[in-house]
């Protein structure tokens, strides 16, 4: 384990850990978009929290933030809990579960050297190459509504990050009650398969609840947002859905 100056535990043999050790960040553009939008009383759900790199960045930008970190991998959840307790014990909580549109148990396939690529076996992890070493862990999955009941504040989040390696459509469906509440202002999610039926489903669900979806275009100079219809050919893998009404009310 590597410990940085603020006592964050990171496994430097893992891809996320190596990036964080070098840059003090992982996926900085995602953290930038989220940090720009944070307010003092926000609740942030970090779905697919890994070891807590995004939660760490968010707490640095807003020390009064309440973080609900969701991570099903037992080894990562242990490290995540230690990290968040060191940063802000009273404002953080960790839930060792996955989020889906149905509760139950699923097999999580975990590649050696890059735990961030772990994905549920129900998605058919047949694409893994013979060079990869994978292990399996059976984990609990619950709906977003069930998670809400388990949280300390019992409040829907105002900011959400989703990074669950292909399970994003199920998470978006599970979050429909949150979107209907009009509380989440901004949702950042990953989608690596280009413009396909999964992406279109997520965009339509979000649009039906007042969200406009943009691609996060990462360049060496700056991060900018492009409309999702024009981002399909740009190789964009991270997106942000903004609650248009909430943003107008804020301005």
PDB file of C-alpha atoms in Angstrom:
ATOM      1  CA  UNK A   1       0.000   0.000   0.000  1.00  0.00           C
ATOM      2  CA  UNK A   2       1.071   3.563  -0.669  1.00  0.00           C
ATOM      3  CA  UNK A   3       0.066   6.320   1.736  1.00  0.00           C
ATOM      4  CA  UNK A   4      -0.033   9.893   0.517  1.00  0.00           C
ATOM      5  CA  UNK A   5       0.307  13.006   2.669  1.00  0.00           C
ATOM      6  CA  UNK A   6      -3.345  12.902   3.713  1.00  0.00           C
ATOM      7  CA  UNK A   7      -3.286   9.221   4.706  1.00  0.00           C
ATOM      8  CA  UNK A   8      -5.128   7.779   1.720  1.00  0.00           C
ATOM      9  CA  UNK A   9      -4.490   4.074   1.172  1.00  0.00           C
ATOM     10  CA  UNK A  10      -3.901   3.212  -2.470  1.00  0.00           C
ATOM     11  CA  UNK A  11      -2.680  -0.029  -4.030  1.00  0.00           C
ATOM     12  CA  UNK A  12       0.026   1.127  -6.435  1.00  0.00           C
ATOM     13  CA  UNK A  13       0.005  -2.252  -8.233  1.00  0.00           C
ATOM     14  CA  UNK A  14      -3.526  -1.534  -9.489  1.00  0.00           C
ATOM     15  CA  UNK A  15      -4.248   0.779 -12.450  1.00  0.00           C
ATOM     16  CA  UNK A  16      -6.349   3.275 -10.472  1.00  0.00           C
ATOM     17  CA  UNK A  17      -3.780   3.326  -7.695  1.00  0.00           C
ATOM     18  CA  UNK A  18      -0.889   3.993 -10.075  1.00  0.00           C
ATOM     19  CA  UNK A  19      -2.726   6.932 -11.648  1.00  0.00           C
ATOM     20  CA  UNK A  20      -3.612   8.355  -8.263  1.00  0.00           C
ATOM     21  CA  UNK A  21      -0.070   8.001  -6.941  1.00  0.00           C
ATOM     22  CA  UNK A  22       1.304   9.912  -9.940  1.00  0.00           C
ATOM     23  CA  UNK A  23      -1.394  12.572 -10.329  1.00  0.00           C
ATOM     24  CA  UNK A  24      -3.229  12.692  -6.983  1.00  0.00           C
ATOM     25  CA  UNK A  25      -6.319  12.072  -9.107  1.00  0.00           C
ATOM     26  CA  UNK A  26      -8.035   9.520 -11.331  1.00  0.00           C
ATOM     27  CA  UNK A  27     -10.383  10.611 -14.111  1.00  0.00           C
ATOM     28  CA  UNK A  28      -9.717  14.278 -13.225  1.00  0.00           C
ATOM     29  CA  UNK A  29     -12.197  15.561 -15.828  1.00  0.00           C
ATOM     30  CA  UNK A  30     -15.050  13.703 -14.105  1.00  0.00           C
ATOM     31  CA  UNK A  31     -13.991  15.092 -10.725  1.00  0.00           C
ATOM     32  CA  UNK A  32     -13.730  18.562 -12.269  1.00  0.00           C
ATOM     33  CA  UNK A  33     -17.297  18.460 -13.627  1.00  0.00           C
ATOM     34  CA  UNK A  34     -18.635  17.255 -10.279  1.00  0.00           C
ATOM     35  CA  UNK A  35     -16.582  19.691  -8.205  1.00  0.00           C
ATOM     36  CA  UNK A  36     -17.719  22.662 -10.288  1.00  0.00           C
ATOM     37  CA  UNK A  37     -21.313  21.857  -9.383  1.00  0.00           C
ATOM     38  CA  UNK A  38     -21.023  21.107  -5.684  1.00  0.00           C
ATOM     39  CA  UNK A  39     -22.776  23.122  -2.968  1.00  0.00           C
ATOM     40  CA  UNK A  40     -22.239  23.142   0.776  1.00  0.00           C
ATOM     41  CA  UNK A  41     -25.200  20.930   1.701  1.00  0.00           C
ATOM     42  CA  UNK A  42     -24.862  18.395  -1.127  1.00  0.00           C
ATOM     43  CA  UNK A  43     -25.212  14.628  -0.798  1.00  0.00           C
ATOM     44  CA  UNK A  44     -22.967  12.761  -3.253  1.00  0.00           C
ATOM     45  CA  UNK A  45     -23.483   9.135  -4.250  1.00  0.00           C
ATOM     46  CA  UNK A  46     -20.276   7.590  -5.606  1.00  0.00           C
ATOM     47  CA  UNK A  47     -21.568   4.431  -7.340  1.00  0.00           C
ATOM     48  CA  UNK A  48     -18.580   2.245  -8.166  1.00  0.00           C
ATOM     49  CA  UNK A  49     -16.347   4.115  -5.737  1.00  0.00           C
ATOM     50  CA  UNK A  50     -13.248   1.871  -6.036  1.00  0.00           C
ATOM     51  CA  UNK A  51     -10.779   2.993  -3.316  1.00  0.00           C
ATOM     52  CA  UNK A  52     -12.390   6.445  -3.064  1.00  0.00           C
ATOM     53  CA  UNK A  53     -10.411   8.601  -5.488  1.00  0.00           C
ATOM     54  CA  UNK A  54     -13.445  10.575  -6.720  1.00  0.00           C
ATOM     55  CA  UNK A  55     -14.870  10.904  -3.212  1.00  0.00           C
ATOM     56  CA  UNK A  56     -11.445  12.174  -2.114  1.00  0.00           C
ATOM     57  CA  UNK A  57     -11.461  14.862  -4.806  1.00  0.00           C
ATOM     58  CA  UNK A  58     -15.010  15.861  -3.943  1.00  0.00           C
ATOM     59  CA  UNK A  59     -14.260  16.190  -0.239  1.00  0.00           C
ATOM     60  CA  UNK A  60     -11.245  18.328  -1.038  1.00  0.00           C
ATOM     61  CA  UNK A  61     -13.418  20.704  -3.044  1.00  0.00           C
ATOM     62  CA  UNK A  62     -16.275  20.671  -0.525  1.00  0.00           C
ATOM     63  CA  UNK A  63     -15.300  19.641   3.037  1.00  0.00           C
ATOM     64  CA  UNK A  64     -18.965  19.803   4.141  1.00  0.00           C
ATOM     65  CA  UNK A  65     -20.126  17.312   1.520  1.00  0.00           C
ATOM     66  CA  UNK A  66     -21.923  14.140   2.663  1.00  0.00           C
ATOM     67  CA  UNK A  67     -20.537  11.160   0.722  1.00  0.00           C
ATOM     68  CA  UNK A  68     -22.334   7.855   0.236  1.00  0.00           C
ATOM     69  CA  UNK A  69     -19.765   5.536  -1.372  1.00  0.00           C
ATOM     70  CA  UNK A  70     -21.003   2.315  -2.982  1.00  0.00           C
ATOM     71  CA  UNK A  71     -18.484  -0.429  -3.783  1.00  0.00           C
ATOM     72  CA  UNK A  72     -19.290  -4.171  -3.946  1.00  0.00           C
ATOM     73  CA  UNK A  73     -15.720  -5.528  -4.003  1.00  0.00           C
ATOM     74  CA  UNK A  74     -14.845  -6.581  -0.459  1.00  0.00           C
ATOM     75  CA  UNK A  75     -11.129  -5.723  -0.675  1.00  0.00           C
ATOM     76  CA  UNK A  76     -11.811  -2.283  -2.148  1.00  0.00           C
ATOM     77  CA  UNK A  77     -14.692  -1.570   0.224  1.00  0.00           C
ATOM     78  CA  UNK A  78     -12.393  -2.193   3.212  1.00  0.00           C
ATOM     79  CA  UNK A  79      -9.801   0.276   1.907  1.00  0.00           C
ATOM     80  CA  UNK A  80     -12.525   2.720   0.889  1.00  0.00           C
ATOM     81  CA  UNK A  81     -13.995   2.718   4.389  1.00  0.00           C
ATOM     82  CA  UNK A  82     -10.618   3.388   5.995  1.00  0.00           C
ATOM     83  CA  UNK A  83      -9.897   6.208   3.548  1.00  0.00           C
ATOM     84  CA  UNK A  84     -13.200   7.998   4.032  1.00  0.00           C
ATOM     85  CA  UNK A  85     -13.120   7.649   7.816  1.00  0.00           C
ATOM     86  CA  UNK A  86      -9.699   9.302   7.827  1.00  0.00           C
ATOM     87  CA  UNK A  87     -10.898  12.128   5.601  1.00  0.00           C
ATOM     88  CA  UNK A  88     -14.271  12.938   7.140  1.00  0.00           C
ATOM     89  CA  UNK A  89     -15.674  10.243   9.422  1.00  0.00           C
ATOM     90  CA  UNK A  90     -18.940  11.974  10.307  1.00  0.00           C
ATOM     91  CA  UNK A  91     -19.787  12.892   6.713  1.00  0.00           C
ATOM     92  CA  UNK A  92     -19.068   9.638   4.918  1.00  0.00           C
ATOM     93  CA  UNK A  93     -20.545   6.177   4.713  1.00  0.00           C
ATOM     94  CA  UNK A  94     -19.635   3.073   2.731  1.00  0.00           C
ATOM     95  CA  UNK A  95     -22.058   0.438   1.454  1.00  0.00           C
ATOM     96  CA  UNK A  96     -20.564  -2.852   0.283  1.00  0.00           C
ATOM     97  CA  UNK A  97     -23.186  -3.552  -2.379  1.00  0.00           C
ATOM     98  CA  UNK A  98     -23.828  -3.110  -6.070  1.00  0.00           C
ATOM     99  CA  UNK A  99     -26.743  -1.079  -7.413  1.00  0.00           C
ATOM    100  CA  UNK A 100     -29.104  -2.600  -9.974  1.00  0.00           C
ATOM    101  CA  UNK A 101     -32.752  -2.535 -11.012  1.00  0.00           C
ATOM    102  CA  UNK A 102     -33.374  -5.736  -9.031  1.00  0.00           C
ATOM    103  CA  UNK A 103     -32.016  -6.993  -5.736  1.00  0.00           C
ATOM    104  CA  UNK A 104     -30.213 -10.301  -5.267  1.00  0.00           C
ATOM    105  CA  UNK A 105     -26.758 -11.811  -5.655  1.00  0.00           C
ATOM    106  CA  UNK A 106     -24.491 -11.507  -8.692  1.00  0.00           C
ATOM    107  CA  UNK A 107     -21.050 -12.837  -9.559  1.00  0.00           C
ATOM    108  CA  UNK A 108     -18.505 -10.049  -9.987  1.00  0.00           C
ATOM    109  CA  UNK A 109     -15.556 -10.876 -12.257  1.00  0.00           C
ATOM    110  CA  UNK A 110     -12.407  -9.044 -11.148  1.00  0.00           C
ATOM    111  CA  UNK A 111      -9.295  -8.762 -13.365  1.00  0.00           C
ATOM    112  CA  UNK A 112      -5.871  -8.810 -11.746  1.00  0.00           C
ATOM    113  CA  UNK A 113      -4.104  -5.450 -11.872  1.00  0.00           C
ATOM    114  CA  UNK A 114      -7.181  -3.390 -12.689  1.00  0.00           C
ATOM    115  CA  UNK A 115      -9.990  -3.857 -10.191  1.00  0.00           C
ATOM    116  CA  UNK A 116     -11.751  -0.895 -11.785  1.00  0.00           C
ATOM    117  CA  UNK A 117     -12.614  -3.153 -14.750  1.00  0.00           C
ATOM    118  CA  UNK A 118     -14.576  -5.590 -12.590  1.00  0.00           C
ATOM    119  CA  UNK A 119     -17.988  -6.354 -14.031  1.00  0.00           C
ATOM    120  CA  UNK A 120     -20.979  -8.523 -13.345  1.00  0.00           C
ATOM    121  CA  UNK A 121     -20.804 -11.929 -14.997  1.00  0.00           C
ATOM    122  CA  UNK A 122     -24.471 -11.662 -16.058  1.00  0.00           C
ATOM    123  CA  UNK A 123     -23.246  -9.281 -18.750  1.00  0.00           C
ATOM    124  CA  UNK A 124     -21.231 -12.100 -20.304  1.00  0.00           C
ATOM    125  CA  UNK A 125     -17.605 -11.415 -19.519  1.00  0.00           C
ATOM    126  CA  UNK A 126     -16.556 -13.430 -22.548  1.00  0.00           C
ATOM    127  CA  UNK A 127     -14.515 -10.566 -23.944  1.00  0.00           C
ATOM    128  CA  UNK A 128     -11.734 -11.069 -21.411  1.00  0.00           C
ATOM    129  CA  UNK A 129      -8.554 -12.212 -23.092  1.00  0.00           C
ATOM    130  CA  UNK A 130      -6.617 -15.285 -22.179  1.00  0.00           C
ATOM    131  CA  UNK A 131      -3.794 -13.057 -20.963  1.00  0.00           C
ATOM    132  CA  UNK A 132      -5.962 -11.642 -18.173  1.00  0.00           C
ATOM    133  CA  UNK A 133      -6.189 -13.287 -14.766  1.00  0.00           C
ATOM    134  CA  UNK A 134      -9.683 -13.029 -13.286  1.00  0.00           C
ATOM    135  CA  UNK A 135     -11.181 -13.910  -9.938  1.00  0.00           C
ATOM    136  CA  UNK A 136     -14.855 -14.069  -8.985  1.00  0.00           C
ATOM    137  CA  UNK A 137     -16.721 -12.715  -5.962  1.00  0.00           C
ATOM    138  CA  UNK A 138     -20.417 -13.136  -5.251  1.00  0.00           C
ATOM    139  CA  UNK A 139     -21.793  -9.776  -4.095  1.00  0.00           C
ATOM    140  CA  UNK A 140     -25.095  -8.353  -2.907  1.00  0.00           C
ATOM    141  CA  UNK A 141     -26.955  -6.057  -5.290  1.00  0.00           C
ATOM    142  CA  UNK A 142     -29.820  -3.802  -4.188  1.00  0.00           C
ATOM    143  CA  UNK A 143     -31.982  -1.141  -5.776  1.00  0.00           C
ATOM    144  CA  UNK A 144     -31.325   2.561  -5.319  1.00  0.00           C
ATOM    145  CA  UNK A 145     -34.544   2.816  -3.291  1.00  0.00           C
ATOM    146  CA  UNK A 146     -33.255   0.138  -0.904  1.00  0.00           C
ATOM    147  CA  UNK A 147     -29.934   1.954  -0.604  1.00  0.00           C
ATOM    148  CA  UNK A 148     -31.809   5.145   0.259  1.00  0.00           C
ATOM    149  CA  UNK A 149     -33.396   3.341   3.229  1.00  0.00           C
ATOM    150  CA  UNK A 150     -29.951   2.203   4.430  1.00  0.00           C
ATOM    151  CA  UNK A 151     -28.288   5.627   4.292  1.00  0.00           C
ATOM    152  CA  UNK A 152     -27.844   7.794   7.373  1.00  0.00           C
ATOM    153  CA  UNK A 153     -29.623  10.858   5.997  1.00  0.00           C
ATOM    154  CA  UNK A 154     -32.391   9.041   4.078  1.00  0.00           C
ATOM    155  CA  UNK A 155     -32.043  11.698   1.360  1.00  0.00           C
ATOM    156  CA  UNK A 156     -31.719  11.288  -2.389  1.00  0.00           C
ATOM    157  CA  UNK A 157     -28.365  12.583  -3.655  1.00  0.00           C
ATOM    158  CA  UNK A 158     -27.961  15.922  -5.377  1.00  0.00           C
ATOM    159  CA  UNK A 159     -24.842  14.684  -7.238  1.00  0.00           C
ATOM    160  CA  UNK A 160     -24.245  11.176  -8.607  1.00  0.00           C
ATOM    161  CA  UNK A 161     -21.290   9.421 -10.237  1.00  0.00           C
ATOM    162  CA  UNK A 162     -21.807   6.031 -11.915  1.00  0.00           C
ATOM    163  CA  UNK A 163     -18.834   3.926 -13.022  1.00  0.00           C
ATOM    164  CA  UNK A 164     -19.878   0.278 -13.076  1.00  0.00           C
ATOM    165  CA  UNK A 165     -18.329  -1.163 -16.242  1.00  0.00           C
ATOM    166  CA  UNK A 166     -21.378  -1.794 -18.389  1.00  0.00           C
ATOM    167  CA  UNK A 167     -24.054  -2.016 -15.685  1.00  0.00           C
ATOM    168  CA  UNK A 168     -24.953   1.668 -16.065  1.00  0.00           C
ATOM    169  CA  UNK A 169     -28.365   1.100 -17.745  1.00  0.00           C
ATOM    170  CA  UNK A 170     -29.554  -0.985 -14.783  1.00  0.00           C
ATOM    171  CA  UNK A 171     -28.330   1.670 -12.343  1.00  0.00           C
ATOM    172  CA  UNK A 172     -30.054   4.453 -14.293  1.00  0.00           C
ATOM    173  CA  UNK A 173     -33.314   2.472 -14.257  1.00  0.00           C
ATOM    174  CA  UNK A 174     -32.949   1.914 -10.532  1.00  0.00           C
ATOM    175  CA  UNK A 175     -32.489   5.659  -9.975  1.00  0.00           C
ATOM    176  CA  UNK A 176     -35.766   6.642 -11.673  1.00  0.00           C
ATOM    177  CA  UNK A 177     -37.442   7.371  -8.278  1.00  0.00           C
ATOM    178  CA  UNK A 178     -34.551   9.738  -7.485  1.00  0.00           C
ATOM    179  CA  UNK A 179     -34.913  11.508 -10.839  1.00  0.00           C
ATOM    180  CA  UNK A 180     -38.673  11.785 -10.281  1.00  0.00           C
ATOM    181  CA  UNK A 181     -37.970  13.534  -6.955  1.00  0.00           C
ATOM    182  CA  UNK A 182     -36.195  16.361  -8.868  1.00  0.00           C
ATOM    183  CA  UNK A 183     -33.392  16.303  -6.284  1.00  0.00           C
ATOM    184  CA  UNK A 184     -30.355  15.098  -8.303  1.00  0.00           C
ATOM    185  CA  UNK A 185     -28.956  18.094 -10.193  1.00  0.00           C
ATOM    186  CA  UNK A 186     -26.190  16.297 -12.020  1.00  0.00           C
ATOM    187  CA  UNK A 187     -25.352  12.695 -12.942  1.00  0.00           C
ATOM    188  CA  UNK A 188     -21.981  11.673 -14.381  1.00  0.00           C
ATOM    189  CA  UNK A 189     -21.849   8.216 -15.930  1.00  0.00           C
ATOM    190  CA  UNK A 190     -19.502   6.118 -18.042  1.00  0.00           C
ATOM    191  CA  UNK A 191     -20.471   4.403 -21.281  1.00  0.00           C
ATOM    192  CA  UNK A 192     -17.720   2.811 -23.374  1.00  0.00           C
ATOM    193  CA  UNK A 193     -19.685   1.168 -26.202  1.00  0.00           C
ATOM    194  CA  UNK A 194     -20.436   4.174 -28.365  1.00  0.00           C
ATOM    195  CA  UNK A 195     -23.891   5.221 -29.464  1.00  0.00           C
ATOM    196  CA  UNK A 196     -25.953   2.057 -29.023  1.00  0.00           C
ATOM    197  CA  UNK A 197     -29.322   0.981 -27.620  1.00  0.00           C
ATOM    198  CA  UNK A 198     -28.028   1.037 -24.017  1.00  0.00           C
ATOM    199  CA  UNK A 199     -26.871   4.630 -24.336  1.00  0.00           C
ATOM    200  CA  UNK A 200     -30.071   5.683 -26.083  1.00  0.00           C
ATOM    201  CA  UNK A 201     -32.147   4.068 -23.318  1.00  0.00           C
ATOM    202  CA  UNK A 202     -30.251   5.970 -20.632  1.00  0.00           C
ATOM    203  CA  UNK A 203     -30.497   9.263 -22.507  1.00  0.00           C
ATOM    204  CA  UNK A 204     -34.249   8.857 -23.034  1.00  0.00           C
ATOM    205  CA  UNK A 205     -34.873   7.977 -19.374  1.00  0.00           C
ATOM    206  CA  UNK A 206     -32.879  10.995 -18.236  1.00  0.00           C
ATOM    207  CA  UNK A 207     -34.530  13.301 -20.779  1.00  0.00           C
ATOM    208  CA  UNK A 208     -38.000  12.213 -19.622  1.00  0.00           C
ATOM    209  CA  UNK A 209     -37.109  13.524 -16.153  1.00  0.00           C
ATOM    210  CA  UNK A 210     -35.751  16.888 -17.299  1.00  0.00           C
ATOM    211  CA  UNK A 211     -32.084  16.061 -17.890  1.00  0.00           C
ATOM    212  CA  UNK A 212     -29.965  17.070 -20.862  1.00  0.00           C
ATOM    213  CA  UNK A 213     -27.048  14.750 -21.601  1.00  0.00           C
ATOM    214  CA  UNK A 214     -23.625  15.962 -22.742  1.00  0.00           C
ATOM    215  CA  UNK A 215     -20.396  14.161 -23.587  1.00  0.00           C
ATOM    216  CA  UNK A 216     -17.337  15.112 -21.547  1.00  0.00           C
ATOM    217  CA  UNK A 217     -14.675  15.946 -24.128  1.00  0.00           C
ATOM    218  CA  UNK A 218     -11.201  15.631 -22.622  1.00  0.00           C
ATOM    219  CA  UNK A 219      -8.388  17.596 -24.246  1.00  0.00           C
ATOM    220  CA  UNK A 220      -4.876  18.535 -23.063  1.00  0.00           C
ATOM    221  CA  UNK A 221      -6.033  22.134 -22.693  1.00  0.00           C
ATOM    222  CA  UNK A 222      -9.443  21.999 -21.073  1.00  0.00           C
ATOM    223  CA  UNK A 223     -12.521  19.922 -20.394  1.00  0.00           C
ATOM    224  CA  UNK A 224     -15.640  20.883 -22.298  1.00  0.00           C
ATOM    225  CA  UNK A 225     -19.126  19.522 -22.800  1.00  0.00           C
ATOM    226  CA  UNK A 226     -20.605  18.628 -26.186  1.00  0.00           C
ATOM    227  CA  UNK A 227     -24.192  17.665 -26.882  1.00  0.00           C
ATOM    228  CA  UNK A 228     -24.653  13.911 -26.809  1.00  0.00           C
ATOM    229  CA  UNK A 229     -25.959  13.756 -30.380  1.00  0.00           C
ATOM    230  CA  UNK A 230     -22.693  15.211 -31.657  1.00  0.00           C
ATOM    231  CA  UNK A 231     -20.444  13.255 -29.322  1.00  0.00           C
ATOM    232  CA  UNK A 232     -21.213   9.810 -30.746  1.00  0.00           C
ATOM    233  CA  UNK A 233     -18.300   9.955 -33.220  1.00  0.00           C
ATOM    234  CA  UNK A 234     -15.735  11.546 -30.854  1.00  0.00           C
ATOM    235  CA  UNK A 235     -14.787   8.462 -28.844  1.00  0.00           C
ATOM    236  CA  UNK A 236     -16.263   9.960 -25.678  1.00  0.00           C
ATOM    237  CA  UNK A 237     -16.736   7.515 -22.791  1.00  0.00           C
ATOM    238  CA  UNK A 238     -17.907   9.797 -19.954  1.00  0.00           C
ATOM    239  CA  UNK A 239     -21.150  11.752 -19.956  1.00  0.00           C
ATOM    240  CA  UNK A 240     -22.943  14.213 -17.719  1.00  0.00           C
ATOM    241  CA  UNK A 241     -26.713  14.617 -17.431  1.00  0.00           C
ATOM    242  CA  UNK A 242     -27.766  18.008 -16.078  1.00  0.00           C
ATOM    243  CA  UNK A 243     -31.169  18.700 -14.576  1.00  0.00           C
ATOM    244  CA  UNK A 244     -32.063  21.712 -16.706  1.00  0.00           C
ATOM    245  CA  UNK A 245     -34.788  22.990 -14.380  1.00  0.00           C
ATOM    246  CA  UNK A 246     -32.568  22.729 -11.313  1.00  0.00           C
ATOM    247  CA  UNK A 247     -29.772  24.616 -13.053  1.00  0.00           C
ATOM    248  CA  UNK A 248     -32.157  27.385 -14.145  1.00  0.00           C
ATOM    249  CA  UNK A 249     -33.529  27.691 -10.636  1.00  0.00           C
ATOM    250  CA  UNK A 250     -30.024  27.948  -9.246  1.00  0.00           C
ATOM    251  CA  UNK A 251     -29.068  30.756 -11.613  1.00  0.00           C
TER     252      UNK A 251
END
